[in-house]
Coordinates of C-alpha atoms in Angstrom, one line a residue:
Chain A
D1 CA 62.8 -38.5 16.2
A2 CA 62.2 -34.8 17.4
M3 CA 59.7 -36.1 19.8
V4 CA 58.8 -31.9 21.6
I5 CA 59.0 -29.6 18.9
Q6 CA 59.0 -26.2 19.7
N7 CA 58.6 -23.0 17.2
P8 CA 60.8 -20.8 16.3
R9 CA 64.2 -21.7 18.5
Y10 CA 64.2 -17.6 18.9
Q11 CA 62.2 -15.2 19.0
V12 CA 62.5 -11.5 19.4
T13 CA 59.5 -8.8 19.5
Q14 CA 58.8 -5.4 20.6
F15 CA 57.6 -4.7 23.3
G16 CA 53.9 -4.4 23.2
K17 CA 53.2 -6.5 20.1
P18 CA 51.4 -9.6 20.2
V19 CA 53.5 -13.1 20.2
T20 CA 52.7 -17.3 19.8
L21 CA 55.5 -19.7 20.1
S22 CA 53.6 -23.1 19.3
C23 CA 55.5 -26.6 20.5
S24 CA 53.9 -29.6 18.8
Q25 CA 54.6 -33.9 20.3
T26 CA 54.5 -36.9 18.0
L27 CA 53.9 -39.1 20.9
N28 CA 50.7 -38.2 21.6
H29 CA 51.4 -37.8 25.3
N30 CA 48.0 -36.7 27.2
V31 CA 49.2 -33.7 28.8
M32 CA 50.6 -30.2 27.8
Y33 CA 52.7 -27.9 29.6
W34 CA 54.4 -24.8 29.1
Y35 CA 57.0 -23.7 31.5
Q36 CA 58.9 -19.9 31.4
Q37 CA 62.5 -20.1 33.0
K38 CA 64.2 -16.7 33.0
S39 CA 68.3 -16.5 33.1
S40 CA 70.3 -18.7 35.9
Q41 CA 66.6 -20.0 37.6
A42 CA 64.5 -22.8 37.8
P43 CA 61.4 -23.5 34.9
K44 CA 58.1 -21.8 36.7
L45 CA 54.7 -23.4 35.1
L46 CA 52.2 -21.5 33.7
F47 CA 49.9 -23.4 32.9
H48 CA 49.2 -27.2 31.6
Y49 CA 45.9 -29.4 29.5
Y50 CA 45.3 -32.4 30.8
D51 CA 43.8 -33.2 26.7
K52 CA 41.3 -30.6 26.9
D53 CA 41.2 -29.4 30.3
F54 CA 43.0 -26.2 31.0
N55 CA 44.7 -25.2 34.1
N56 CA 45.9 -21.7 35.2
E57 CA 49.0 -21.8 37.9
A58 CA 47.1 -18.7 40.8
D59 CA 50.3 -16.4 40.1
T60 CA 50.4 -16.8 35.6
P61 CA 49.9 -13.3 34.5
D62 CA 46.4 -12.6 32.1
N63 CA 48.6 -11.5 29.5
F64 CA 49.5 -15.5 29.1
Q65 CA 47.2 -17.1 27.4
S66 CA 47.3 -20.4 25.8
R67 CA 45.5 -22.9 23.2
R68 CA 45.3 -26.9 22.8
P69 CA 43.8 -27.8 19.3
N70 CA 43.9 -31.2 18.9
T71 CA 46.7 -33.2 21.2
S72 CA 49.3 -32.4 18.7
F73 CA 49.9 -28.9 19.5
C74 CA 49.7 -27.2 21.5
F75 CA 50.0 -23.0 21.9
L76 CA 51.5 -20.1 24.1
D77 CA 50.1 -16.9 23.9
I78 CA 51.7 -13.4 25.0
R79 CA 49.5 -11.0 24.0
S80 CA 50.9 -7.5 24.9
P81 CA 54.7 -8.5 26.3
G82 CA 56.3 -6.8 29.1
L83 CA 61.0 -6.2 28.8
G84 CA 60.1 -9.5 31.8
D85 CA 58.9 -11.1 29.7
T86 CA 62.2 -12.1 28.2
A87 CA 62.5 -15.7 29.4
M88 CA 62.9 -19.4 28.0
Y89 CA 59.9 -20.8 26.7
L90 CA 59.5 -24.7 27.7
C91 CA 57.1 -26.6 26.7
A92 CA 56.9 -30.4 28.0
T93 CA 54.5 -33.6 27.8
S94 CA 53.7 -35.6 30.2
L95 CA 51.1 -39.4 29.5
G96 CA 49.5 -38.1 32.9
G97 CA 49.7 -38.7 36.5
G98 CA 53.4 -37.0 36.1
Y99 CA 55.4 -40.1 34.2
G100 CA 57.2 -39.9 31.3
Y101 CA 57.7 -36.1 31.0
T102 CA 59.7 -35.4 28.3
F103 CA 60.8 -31.0 27.1
G104 CA 60.9 -29.5 23.8
S105 CA 64.6 -27.4 23.3
G106 CA 62.4 -24.1 24.0
T107 CA 62.3 -21.0 22.8
R108 CA 63.9 -17.6 23.8
L109 CA 62.3 -15.2 23.4
T110 CA 63.9 -11.5 23.8
V111 CA 61.8 -8.5 23.8
V112 CA 63.4 -5.4 22.9
Chain B
G1 CA 53.7 -27.0 50.0
D2 CA 56.3 -29.4 48.5
S3 CA 59.4 -28.4 47.7
V4 CA 63.0 -29.3 46.2
T5 CA 65.6 -27.3 48.3
Q6 CA 69.6 -28.2 46.3
M7 CA 73.3 -27.1 45.6
E8 CA 73.4 -24.1 44.0
G9 CA 76.4 -23.4 42.9
P10 CA 77.7 -22.7 40.5
V11 CA 81.3 -25.5 40.7
T12 CA 83.7 -26.1 38.4
L13 CA 85.6 -29.3 38.6
S14 CA 88.7 -30.5 37.0
E15 CA 88.3 -34.3 34.2
E16 CA 88.1 -36.8 36.5
A17 CA 87.2 -35.4 39.6
F18 CA 84.4 -37.0 42.4
L19 CA 80.9 -34.6 41.7
T20 CA 78.2 -35.4 44.4
I21 CA 75.4 -32.1 43.8
N22 CA 72.9 -33.2 46.7
C23 CA 69.2 -32.9 46.4
T24 CA 66.5 -32.7 49.3
Y25 CA 62.7 -32.3 49.7
T26 CA 59.8 -31.6 51.5
A27 CA 56.8 -33.5 50.6
T28 CA 53.6 -35.6 51.8
G29 CA 53.7 -38.4 50.7
Y30 CA 55.4 -40.5 48.5
P31 CA 57.5 -38.7 45.4
S32 CA 59.2 -39.2 42.8
L33 CA 62.5 -37.7 43.0
F34 CA 64.6 -36.8 39.0
W35 CA 67.7 -35.3 37.9
Y36 CA 67.6 -33.0 34.8
V37 CA 70.4 -32.0 33.0
Q38 CA 70.3 -28.8 30.9
Y39 CA 73.1 -27.5 28.0
P40 CA 73.8 -24.5 27.0
G41 CA 70.8 -23.0 25.0
E42 CA 69.1 -26.7 25.3
G43 CA 65.8 -27.5 26.9
L44 CA 66.1 -29.8 30.1
Q45 CA 66.4 -34.0 29.1
L46 CA 65.8 -36.6 32.0
L47 CA 69.1 -37.7 33.6
L48 CA 67.7 -40.1 35.5
K49 CA 64.5 -41.2 38.1
A50 CA 63.4 -43.0 40.5
T51 CA 59.7 -43.4 41.9
K52 CA 60.5 -45.6 45.2
A53 CA 62.2 -45.5 48.4
D54 CA 65.7 -47.1 48.0
D55 CA 65.6 -47.0 44.6
K56 CA 68.9 -46.1 42.3
G57 CA 68.7 -44.4 39.1
S58 CA 71.9 -44.5 37.3
N59 CA 72.3 -43.1 33.7
K60 CA 75.8 -41.9 31.6
G61 CA 77.6 -42.6 34.7
F62 CA 75.5 -40.6 37.1
E63 CA 73.8 -41.8 40.1
A64 CA 71.4 -40.9 42.9
T65 CA 69.6 -43.3 45.6
Y66 CA 66.1 -41.9 47.5
R67 CA 66.3 -42.1 50.3
K68 CA 63.3 -41.3 52.3
E69 CA 64.1 -42.0 55.5
T70 CA 66.6 -38.8 54.9
T71 CA 64.5 -36.9 52.3
S72 CA 67.4 -36.9 49.8
F73 CA 68.2 -37.6 46.6
H74 CA 72.1 -36.5 46.0
L75 CA 74.0 -36.9 42.9
E76 CA 77.1 -38.4 42.2
K77 CA 79.4 -39.8 39.8
G78 CA 83.0 -40.7 40.2
S79 CA 84.9 -39.4 37.2
V80 CA 83.7 -35.8 35.2
Q81 CA 84.6 -35.0 32.0
V82 CA 84.2 -31.6 30.4
S83 CA 81.1 -33.5 28.0
D84 CA 79.2 -33.3 31.6
S85 CA 79.5 -29.0 31.5
A86 CA 75.6 -28.7 31.9
V87 CA 72.9 -26.7 34.5
Y88 CA 71.8 -29.5 36.9
F89 CA 68.3 -29.7 38.7
C90 CA 67.0 -31.4 41.2
A91 CA 62.8 -32.5 40.9
L92 CA 59.9 -34.3 42.3
S93 CA 56.2 -34.7 41.3
Q94 CA 53.5 -36.6 43.0
G95 CA 50.9 -39.1 42.0
G96 CA 47.7 -37.8 40.6
S97 CA 50.0 -33.9 40.3
E98 CA 50.9 -32.9 36.6
K99 CA 53.4 -30.6 38.3
L100 CA 57.2 -30.8 38.3
V101 CA 59.1 -28.6 41.8
F102 CA 62.6 -28.5 40.8
G103 CA 65.3 -26.6 42.1
K104 CA 67.2 -23.9 41.6
G105 CA 69.3 -25.7 39.3
M106 CA 73.7 -25.9 40.1
K107 CA 76.2 -24.8 37.3
L108 CA 78.7 -27.4 36.5
T109 CA 81.6 -26.5 34.6
V110 CA 84.1 -29.0 34.1
N111 CA 87.4 -28.4 32.8
P112 CA 90.2 -30.3 31.1

């Protein structure tokens, strides 16, 4: 019954080695989000897609990219991870207009 | 811009104690207000929400009332359990915006 599924749950990657995190949803929601949550901090929005329209937050580093090939899937690409990118990455979906937000269980990324 | 201020903790309570977590917000217009809970190693789960002034959200014994006059949405529970140990985030969203704005979160530990 999982509705927003993130894979993998845990990922360890080397400094500078590209990594991709994936998110899928069975809710058919219009909007998909990626949040970064560092230890003991609030989630920070990186970007979101409203359907195919990509919306980047002004302070999201260029190192972070995203793809949404279809309604169900969204990917987070980190081109050259640094040690400071170690964090939990949360995918979320919504119906739009701030309604029906649903979060996945997150991917805990460690950069070594 | 919009912002959320909440008690940061950490807070430790004994089982069956009364819980209040303060949350105030700054926003233009009439935001929707939320409490999310994050259990260790997990993503965020919606605990309760309120979409207009004087609405009361409730779930699992937790309650919060949308107070426009004091711009507050304090979370309360009359008798906490060990299983309530988690991090609690207050958040808001504005109609027409896709973003959730989070407070910094408060870690609650409940001891038997």
